[in-house]
Amino acid sequence: MSFSLWCDFVENHFLDTEFVELISSGKINGATSNPAIFKQAILNSPAYKAQIAKFKGKNAKEIYENLAIIDIQKAADKLALNFFQKNDGFVSLEIDPRLYDNTALSLGEAKRLYTAISKANVMMKIPATPQSYEVMSALMSDGISVNATLIFSLAQAKACFDALNSGLKAFRAKNANALKGGNLREPQGVISVFVSRFDRLLNTKVLAKNEVGILNASLCYHHIHAQNEQNIRTLFASTGVKGDDLPKDYYIGELLFDNSINTAPMDALRAFKGGVICENGLRENGAKFKTPLSESEIHTKLRANLSDDELENACKFLLDEGLKQFCVAFEEILRALR
């Protein structure tokens, strides 16, 4: 049984300080970033002023990419031992969120950024839109690990798995001899199912407050876990809580499922008393796994709170809002760097 905990925060100074402590203590074994995270870091941290000045003369997107690449390379280096020991060790970088509806440009950007970073333990983060499933498959086929993000519905989770799995199968077919000789590592895929945003949207409309996000995410987990493909796992994302009505680590504890990942903001990580649980015994913290409700129990509970149409509409709204928020955050970074 295993459980991974990734830090949902990247900032240059933090990567040299608390980030290292979190890794060495076994609290985390990976990290993620997104445009909103980089916006917070680049616009609010003094650590970037000298770097920005160094890139004077480049356009805003080039400056942003240079700053992001430096941070992602640094995070990847800090996580390199984990990666070498096959204890995750991944860090994710999202492509320009404004490309979510353009397959060709998304694929080109993902490959370009991956090449520029030049670290095997980097995952390219791709939003789960209809135009992006082909991108996920193509990257996996080329041996590039993928973080499929902004998943809200079971239909998205299924489509992401199919895309990642088809790419993984193609990679295995193309590289059978190298894989047999142990000279090549297979790419990994994670399917990032967003959780707390459901509850913030629906708490005033349902009886089971702070549960719908967990139920919906558990349904996605059931499907992904049942496929029994160790290289493709569920990642529970958006697991921070707002307000003081819940413990900060609520969504970590409630989703402590075998062979899953939870990517959490710093206040949740600090509150959580456990950490990474590894099959190979690298670190054990005694945390107890939770057993998710059965699929039939989940459906019963969901339908007691929402109709199928209401759940589908919530998923669509949250996906549209998530895409919009990441695009806005990206535009704000670029405006500040012009």
Tab-separated table of C-alpha atoms in Angstrom:
chain	number	residue	atom	x	y	z
A	1	MET	CA	0.000	0.000	0.000
A	2	SER	CA	1.247	3.467	-0.780
A	3	PHE	CA	0.197	7.088	-0.515
A	4	SER	CA	1.961	10.145	-1.920
A	5	LEU	CA	1.711	13.693	-0.680
A	6	TRP	CA	2.804	16.514	-2.956
A	7	CYS	CA	3.262	20.168	-2.154
A	8	ASP	CA	0.945	22.481	-4.090
A	9	PHE	CA	3.315	25.436	-3.974
A	10	VAL	CA	6.495	26.522	-5.749
A	11	GLU	CA	8.506	29.660	-4.938
A	12	ASN	CA	12.221	30.214	-5.409
A	13	HIS	CA	13.270	30.925	-1.802
A	14	PHE	CA	10.886	28.299	-0.397
A	15	LEU	CA	12.519	25.642	-2.594
A	16	ASP	CA	15.834	26.189	-0.760
A	17	THR	CA	14.325	26.163	2.729
A	18	GLU	CA	11.101	24.534	3.929
A	19	PHE	CA	10.703	22.497	0.739
A	20	VAL	CA	13.960	20.652	1.460
A	21	GLU	CA	12.860	19.982	5.041
A	22	LEU	CA	9.523	18.580	3.866
A	23	ILE	CA	11.276	16.179	1.487
A	24	SER	CA	13.970	15.041	3.948
A	25	SER	CA	11.413	14.399	6.700
A	26	GLY	CA	9.273	12.227	4.414
A	27	LYS	CA	6.374	14.634	4.549
A	28	ILE	CA	6.210	15.039	0.755
A	29	ASN	CA	7.617	13.298	-2.312
A	30	GLY	CA	6.509	15.623	-5.103
A	31	ALA	CA	5.311	19.097	-6.028
A	32	THR	CA	2.915	20.831	-8.391
A	33	SER	CA	2.528	24.310	-9.792
A	34	ASN	CA	-0.095	26.181	-11.779
A	35	PRO	CA	-0.504	29.719	-13.138
A	36	ALA	CA	-2.188	30.922	-9.936
A	37	ILE	CA	0.695	29.570	-7.823
A	38	PHE	CA	3.305	31.246	-10.043
A	39	LYS	CA	1.305	34.470	-10.016
A	40	GLN	CA	1.398	34.504	-6.220
A	41	ALA	CA	5.112	33.728	-6.148
A	42	ILE	CA	6.383	35.986	-8.947
A	43	LEU	CA	4.290	39.033	-8.086
A	44	ASN	CA	4.713	38.867	-4.300
A	45	SER	CA	8.167	37.448	-3.606
A	46	PRO	CA	11.293	39.650	-3.727
A	47	ALA	CA	13.262	36.568	-4.816
A	48	TYR	CA	12.336	37.261	-8.451
A	49	LYS	CA	13.357	40.892	-8.817
A	50	ALA	CA	16.979	40.214	-9.755
A	51	GLN	CA	15.989	37.437	-12.147
A	52	ILE	CA	13.420	39.637	-13.884
A	53	ALA	CA	16.036	42.352	-14.363
A	54	LYS	CA	18.391	39.774	-15.882
A	55	PHE	CA	15.842	38.922	-18.570
A	56	LYS	CA	15.188	42.543	-19.540
A	57	GLY	CA	14.590	42.839	-23.276
A	58	LYS	CA	12.648	39.613	-23.576
A	59	ASN	CA	8.873	39.661	-23.995
A	60	ALA	CA	6.618	38.987	-21.008
A	61	LYS	CA	5.934	35.334	-21.807
A	62	GLU	CA	9.636	34.627	-22.331
A	63	ILE	CA	10.410	36.217	-18.956
A	64	TYR	CA	7.687	34.175	-17.260
A	65	GLU	CA	8.902	30.951	-18.847
A	66	ASN	CA	12.489	31.617	-17.821
A	67	LEU	CA	11.413	32.267	-14.219
A	68	ALA	CA	9.182	29.174	-14.161
A	69	ILE	CA	11.847	26.954	-15.719
A	70	ILE	CA	14.426	28.014	-13.113
A	71	ASP	CA	12.024	27.117	-10.293
A	72	ILE	CA	10.902	23.834	-11.840
A	73	GLN	CA	14.512	22.789	-12.479
A	74	LYS	CA	15.382	23.611	-8.885
A	75	ALA	CA	12.408	21.655	-7.531
A	76	ALA	CA	13.261	18.716	-9.807
A	77	ASP	CA	16.830	18.681	-8.491
A	78	LYS	CA	15.635	18.734	-4.868
A	79	LEU	CA	13.368	15.764	-5.648
A	80	ALA	CA	15.956	13.849	-7.693
A	81	LEU	CA	16.772	11.315	-4.945
A	82	ASN	CA	13.098	10.442	-4.573
A	83	PHE	CA	12.877	9.958	-8.328
A	84	PHE	CA	16.015	7.786	-8.386
A	85	GLN	CA	14.548	5.611	-5.625
A	86	LYS	CA	11.235	5.365	-7.538
A	87	ASN	CA	9.521	7.197	-4.710
A	88	ASP	CA	7.754	9.661	-7.057
A	89	GLY	CA	9.938	12.800	-7.034
A	90	PHE	CA	7.918	14.597	-9.699
A	91	VAL	CA	7.231	18.298	-10.147
A	92	SER	CA	4.591	19.587	-12.585
A	93	LEU	CA	4.609	22.606	-14.874
A	94	GLU	CA	1.434	23.692	-16.646
A	95	ILE	CA	1.487	24.816	-20.240
A	96	ASP	CA	0.016	28.200	-21.203
A	97	PRO	CA	-3.609	27.768	-20.032
A	98	ARG	CA	-4.877	29.899	-22.923
A	99	LEU	CA	-4.079	27.002	-25.294
A	100	TYR	CA	-6.668	24.669	-23.736
A	101	ASP	CA	-8.716	24.464	-26.970
A	102	ASN	CA	-5.821	24.101	-29.418
A	103	THR	CA	-4.355	20.612	-29.738
A	104	ALA	CA	-1.387	21.420	-31.995
A	105	LEU	CA	-0.200	24.472	-30.046
A	106	SER	CA	-0.629	22.691	-26.711
A	107	LEU	CA	1.451	19.724	-27.825
A	108	GLY	CA	4.150	21.952	-29.291
A	109	GLU	CA	4.375	24.048	-26.143
A	110	ALA	CA	4.480	21.028	-23.838
A	111	LYS	CA	7.349	19.459	-25.788
A	112	ARG	CA	9.231	22.761	-26.020
A	113	LEU	CA	9.007	23.420	-22.268
A	114	TYR	CA	9.901	19.841	-21.372
A	115	THR	CA	12.998	20.060	-23.568
A	116	ALA	CA	13.964	23.430	-22.059
A	117	ILE	CA	13.668	22.098	-18.495
A	118	SER	CA	15.568	18.916	-19.405
A	119	LYS	CA	14.683	16.964	-16.257
A	120	ALA	CA	13.227	13.448	-16.423
A	121	ASN	CA	11.177	13.956	-13.253
A	122	VAL	CA	9.063	16.778	-14.685
A	123	MET	CA	5.403	16.250	-15.535
A	124	MET	CA	3.762	18.438	-18.126
A	125	LYS	CA	0.414	19.637	-16.808
A	126	ILE	CA	-2.392	19.574	-19.367
A	127	PRO	CA	-6.016	20.682	-18.760
A	128	ALA	CA	-8.624	17.965	-19.380
A	129	THR	CA	-10.494	19.455	-22.323
A	130	PRO	CA	-11.639	17.534	-25.430
A	131	GLN	CA	-8.850	19.149	-27.458
A	132	SER	CA	-6.190	18.026	-24.952
A	133	TYR	CA	-6.719	14.263	-24.723
A	134	GLU	CA	-4.690	13.777	-27.895
A	135	VAL	CA	-1.923	15.900	-26.322
A	136	MET	CA	-1.803	13.685	-23.218
A	137	SER	CA	-1.572	10.528	-25.311
A	138	ALA	CA	1.153	11.921	-27.582
A	139	LEU	CA	3.302	13.055	-24.638
A	140	MET	CA	3.061	9.687	-22.880
A	141	SER	CA	3.904	7.959	-26.153
A	142	ASP	CA	7.092	10.047	-26.290
A	143	GLY	CA	8.021	9.119	-22.716
A	144	ILE	CA	6.964	12.442	-21.154
A	145	SER	CA	5.066	12.129	-17.871
A	146	VAL	CA	1.722	13.935	-17.710
A	147	ASN	CA	-0.373	15.585	-15.029
A	148	ALA	CA	-3.919	15.797	-16.416
A	149	THR	CA	-5.538	18.667	-14.540
A	150	LEU	CA	-8.901	20.346	-13.927
A	151	ILE	CA	-10.843	17.094	-13.730
A	152	PHE	CA	-14.269	17.486	-12.160
A	153	SER	CA	-16.424	14.772	-13.718
A	154	LEU	CA	-16.212	11.003	-13.969
A	155	ALA	CA	-16.477	11.374	-17.759
A	156	GLN	CA	-13.322	13.521	-17.761
A	157	ALA	CA	-11.507	11.031	-15.534
A	158	LYS	CA	-12.396	8.169	-17.887
A	159	ALA	CA	-11.298	10.133	-20.967
A	160	CYS	CA	-8.006	11.085	-19.285
A	161	PHE	CA	-7.282	7.493	-18.330
A	162	ASP	CA	-7.976	6.290	-21.854
A	163	ALA	CA	-5.710	8.979	-23.330
A	164	LEU	CA	-2.841	8.378	-20.910
A	165	ASN	CA	-3.156	4.618	-21.218
A	166	SER	CA	-3.125	4.654	-25.022
A	167	GLY	CA	0.047	6.756	-24.953
A	168	LEU	CA	1.636	4.473	-22.365
A	169	LYS	CA	0.869	1.392	-24.472
A	170	ALA	CA	2.375	3.080	-27.533
A	171	PHE	CA	5.507	3.955	-25.541
A	172	ARG	CA	5.860	0.345	-24.378
A	173	ALA	CA	5.441	-0.982	-27.913
A	174	LYS	CA	8.046	1.419	-29.338
A	175	ASN	CA	10.597	0.754	-26.592
A	176	ALA	CA	10.111	-2.923	-25.776
A	177	ASN	CA	13.794	-3.864	-26.020
A	178	ALA	CA	15.084	-0.929	-23.960
A	179	LEU	CA	12.435	-1.559	-21.305
A	180	LYS	CA	13.291	-5.261	-21.185
A	181	GLY	CA	16.944	-4.407	-20.618
A	182	GLY	CA	16.117	-1.985	-17.823
A	183	ASN	CA	17.671	0.931	-19.703
A	184	LEU	CA	14.540	3.081	-19.826
A	185	ARG	CA	11.894	4.251	-17.397
A	186	GLU	CA	8.256	4.377	-18.305
A	187	PRO	CA	6.365	7.686	-18.122
A	188	GLN	CA	3.876	8.244	-15.321
A	189	GLY	CA	0.427	9.775	-15.564
A	190	VAL	CA	-1.673	11.351	-12.824
A	191	ILE	CA	-5.310	12.371	-13.112
A	192	SER	CA	-5.904	15.451	-10.946
A	193	VAL	CA	-9.458	15.357	-9.589
A	194	PHE	CA	-10.441	18.640	-7.941
A	195	VAL	CA	-12.234	18.309	-4.620
A	196	SER	CA	-12.896	21.297	-2.369
A	197	ARG	CA	-14.194	23.540	-5.146
A	198	PHE	CA	-17.283	21.306	-5.313
A	199	ASP	CA	-18.079	21.891	-1.671
A	200	ARG	CA	-17.506	25.633	-1.837
A	201	LEU	CA	-19.931	25.781	-4.765
A	202	LEU	CA	-22.589	23.411	-3.434
A	203	ASN	CA	-22.546	23.599	0.378
A	204	THR	CA	-25.524	25.973	0.483
A	205	LYS	CA	-27.553	23.671	-1.794
A	206	VAL	CA	-26.979	20.222	-0.273
A	207	LEU	CA	-27.613	18.440	3.011
A	208	ALA	CA	-24.239	16.680	3.130
A	209	LYS	CA	-21.997	19.711	3.564
A	210	ASN	CA	-18.294	19.228	2.744
A	211	GLU	CA	-19.000	15.742	1.370
A	212	VAL	CA	-19.978	16.090	-2.290
A	213	GLY	CA	-16.419	16.865	-3.389
A	214	ILE	CA	-15.141	13.760	-1.586
A	215	LEU	CA	-17.919	11.560	-2.982
A	216	ASN	CA	-17.348	12.753	-6.540
A	217	ALA	CA	-13.559	12.361	-6.247
A	218	SER	CA	-14.000	8.875	-4.771
A	219	LEU	CA	-16.085	7.876	-7.773
A	220	CYS	CA	-13.260	8.925	-10.099
A	221	TYR	CA	-10.738	7.084	-7.915
A	222	HIS	CA	-12.758	3.854	-8.151
A	223	HIS	CA	-12.629	3.912	-11.946
A	224	ILE	CA	-8.915	4.744	-12.197
A	225	HIS	CA	-7.873	2.307	-9.460
A	226	ALA	CA	-9.926	-0.524	-10.995
A	227	GLN	CA	-7.904	-0.330	-14.238
A	228	ASN	CA	-4.908	-1.703	-12.310
A	229	GLU	CA	-2.345	0.353	-14.234
A	230	GLN	CA	0.330	1.307	-11.707
A	231	ASN	CA	1.695	4.062	-13.948
A	232	ILE	CA	-1.597	5.993	-13.912
A	233	ARG	CA	-2.929	7.169	-10.551
A	234	THR	CA	-5.561	9.425	-9.077
A	235	LEU	CA	-4.285	12.721	-7.718
A	236	PHE	CA	-6.649	14.572	-5.390
A	237	ALA	CA	-6.171	18.272	-6.110
A	238	SER	CA	-7.675	21.475	-4.746
A	239	THR	CA	-7.615	20.021	-1.239
A	240	GLY	CA	-7.261	23.237	0.722
A	241	VAL	CA	-10.160	24.386	2.905
A	242	LYS	CA	-11.544	27.907	3.119
A	243	GLY	CA	-12.715	29.343	6.434
A	244	ASP	CA	-12.430	27.865	9.920
A	245	ASP	CA	-15.282	25.339	9.884
A	246	LEU	CA	-13.001	22.423	8.913
A	247	PRO	CA	-9.538	21.213	9.963
A	248	LYS	CA	-6.944	22.451	7.493
A	249	ASP	CA	-6.009	18.873	6.570
A	250	TYR	CA	-9.621	17.680	6.229
A	251	TYR	CA	-9.403	16.661	2.581
A	252	ILE	CA	-6.080	14.869	3.064
A	253	GLY	CA	-7.408	12.702	5.869
A	254	GLU	CA	-10.708	11.974	4.134
A	255	LEU	CA	-8.991	10.892	0.898
A	256	LEU	CA	-6.163	8.795	2.312
A	257	PHE	CA	-6.664	6.026	-0.250
A	258	ASP	CA	-4.195	3.368	-1.376
A	259	ASN	CA	-2.135	4.139	-4.496
A	260	SER	CA	-3.297	7.751	-4.663
A	261	ILE	CA	-1.686	11.173	-4.435
A	262	ASN	CA	-2.877	14.255	-2.582
A	263	THR	CA	-1.487	17.620	-3.578
A	264	ALA	CA	-2.103	20.119	-0.816
A	265	PRO	CA	-1.373	23.779	0.009
A	266	MET	CA	1.066	24.623	2.769
A	267	ASP	CA	-1.454	25.153	5.584
A	268	ALA	CA	-2.908	21.681	4.955
A	269	LEU	CA	0.554	20.083	4.825
A	270	ARG	CA	1.573	21.716	8.092
A	271	ALA	CA	-1.611	20.547	9.794
A	272	PHE	CA	-1.391	16.943	8.568
A	273	LYS	CA	0.496	14.720	11.018
A	274	GLY	CA	1.311	11.991	8.493
A	275	GLY	CA	3.296	11.988	5.297
A	276	VAL	CA	4.406	9.735	2.453
A	277	ILE	CA	3.713	5.999	2.770
A	278	CYS	CA	5.938	3.905	0.524
A	279	GLU	CA	5.567	0.282	-0.502
A	280	ASN	CA	9.330	-0.227	-0.496
A	281	GLY	CA	9.640	0.763	3.149
A	282	LEU	CA	11.652	3.929	2.551
A	283	ARG	CA	9.473	5.694	5.086
A	284	GLU	CA	6.474	4.610	7.114
A	285	ASN	CA	4.479	6.932	9.336
A	286	GLY	CA	1.771	4.646	10.650
A	287	ALA	CA	-1.058	6.541	8.964
A	288	LYS	CA	-4.190	4.493	8.449
A	289	PHE	CA	-5.661	4.152	4.995
A	290	LYS	CA	-9.308	4.905	4.507
A	291	THR	CA	-11.521	2.581	2.501
A	292	PRO	CA	-13.655	4.550	0.047
A	293	LEU	CA	-17.369	3.917	-0.033
A	294	SER	CA	-18.508	1.504	-2.724
A	295	GLU	CA	-19.644	2.969	-6.030
A	296	SER	CA	-23.274	2.123	-5.271
A	297	GLU	CA	-23.038	3.821	-1.854
A	298	ILE	CA	-21.477	6.899	-3.480
A	299	HIS	CA	-24.245	7.111	-6.087
A	300	THR	CA	-26.903	6.777	-3.380
A	301	LYS	CA	-25.366	9.562	-1.305
A	302	LEU	CA	-24.841	11.844	-4.283
A	303	ARG	CA	-28.417	11.412	-5.502
A	304	ALA	CA	-29.715	12.200	-2.036
A	305	ASN	CA	-28.154	15.645	-2.476
A	306	LEU	CA	-28.138	16.342	-6.217
A	307	SER	CA	-29.785	15.135	-9.382
A	308	ASP	CA	-27.547	13.791	-12.140
A	309	ASP	CA	-28.215	16.967	-14.127
A	310	GLU	CA	-27.273	19.198	-11.182
A	311	LEU	CA	-24.009	17.300	-10.704
A	312	GLU	CA	-23.227	17.494	-14.429
A	313	ASN	CA	-23.959	21.240	-14.464
A	314	ALA	CA	-21.714	21.760	-11.427
A	315	CYS	CA	-18.875	19.884	-13.160
A	316	LYS	CA	-19.233	21.987	-16.296
A	317	PHE	CA	-19.387	25.252	-14.339
A	318	LEU	CA	-16.304	24.371	-12.286
A	319	LEU	CA	-14.312	23.370	-15.370
A	320	ASP	CA	-15.224	26.615	-17.146
A	321	GLU	CA	-14.359	28.624	-14.024
A	322	GLY	CA	-11.077	26.767	-13.521
A	323	LEU	CA	-9.971	27.414	-17.095
A	324	LYS	CA	-10.980	31.055	-16.771
A	325	GLN	CA	-9.153	31.539	-13.450
A	326	PHE	CA	-5.910	30.051	-14.751
A	327	CYS	CA	-6.096	32.155	-17.925
A	328	VAL	CA	-6.730	35.321	-15.875
A	329	ALA	CA	-3.828	34.515	-13.529
A	330	PHE	CA	-1.554	33.949	-16.523
A	331	GLU	CA	-2.586	37.238	-18.129
A	332	GLU	CA	-1.958	39.075	-14.837
A	333	ILE	CA	1.561	37.677	-14.646
A	334	LEU	CA	2.267	38.771	-18.206
A	335	ARG	CA	0.874	42.268	-17.608
A	336	ALA	CA	3.098	42.684	-14.552
A	337	LEU	CA	6.177	41.524	-16.500
A	338	ARG	CA	5.663	43.785	-19.525
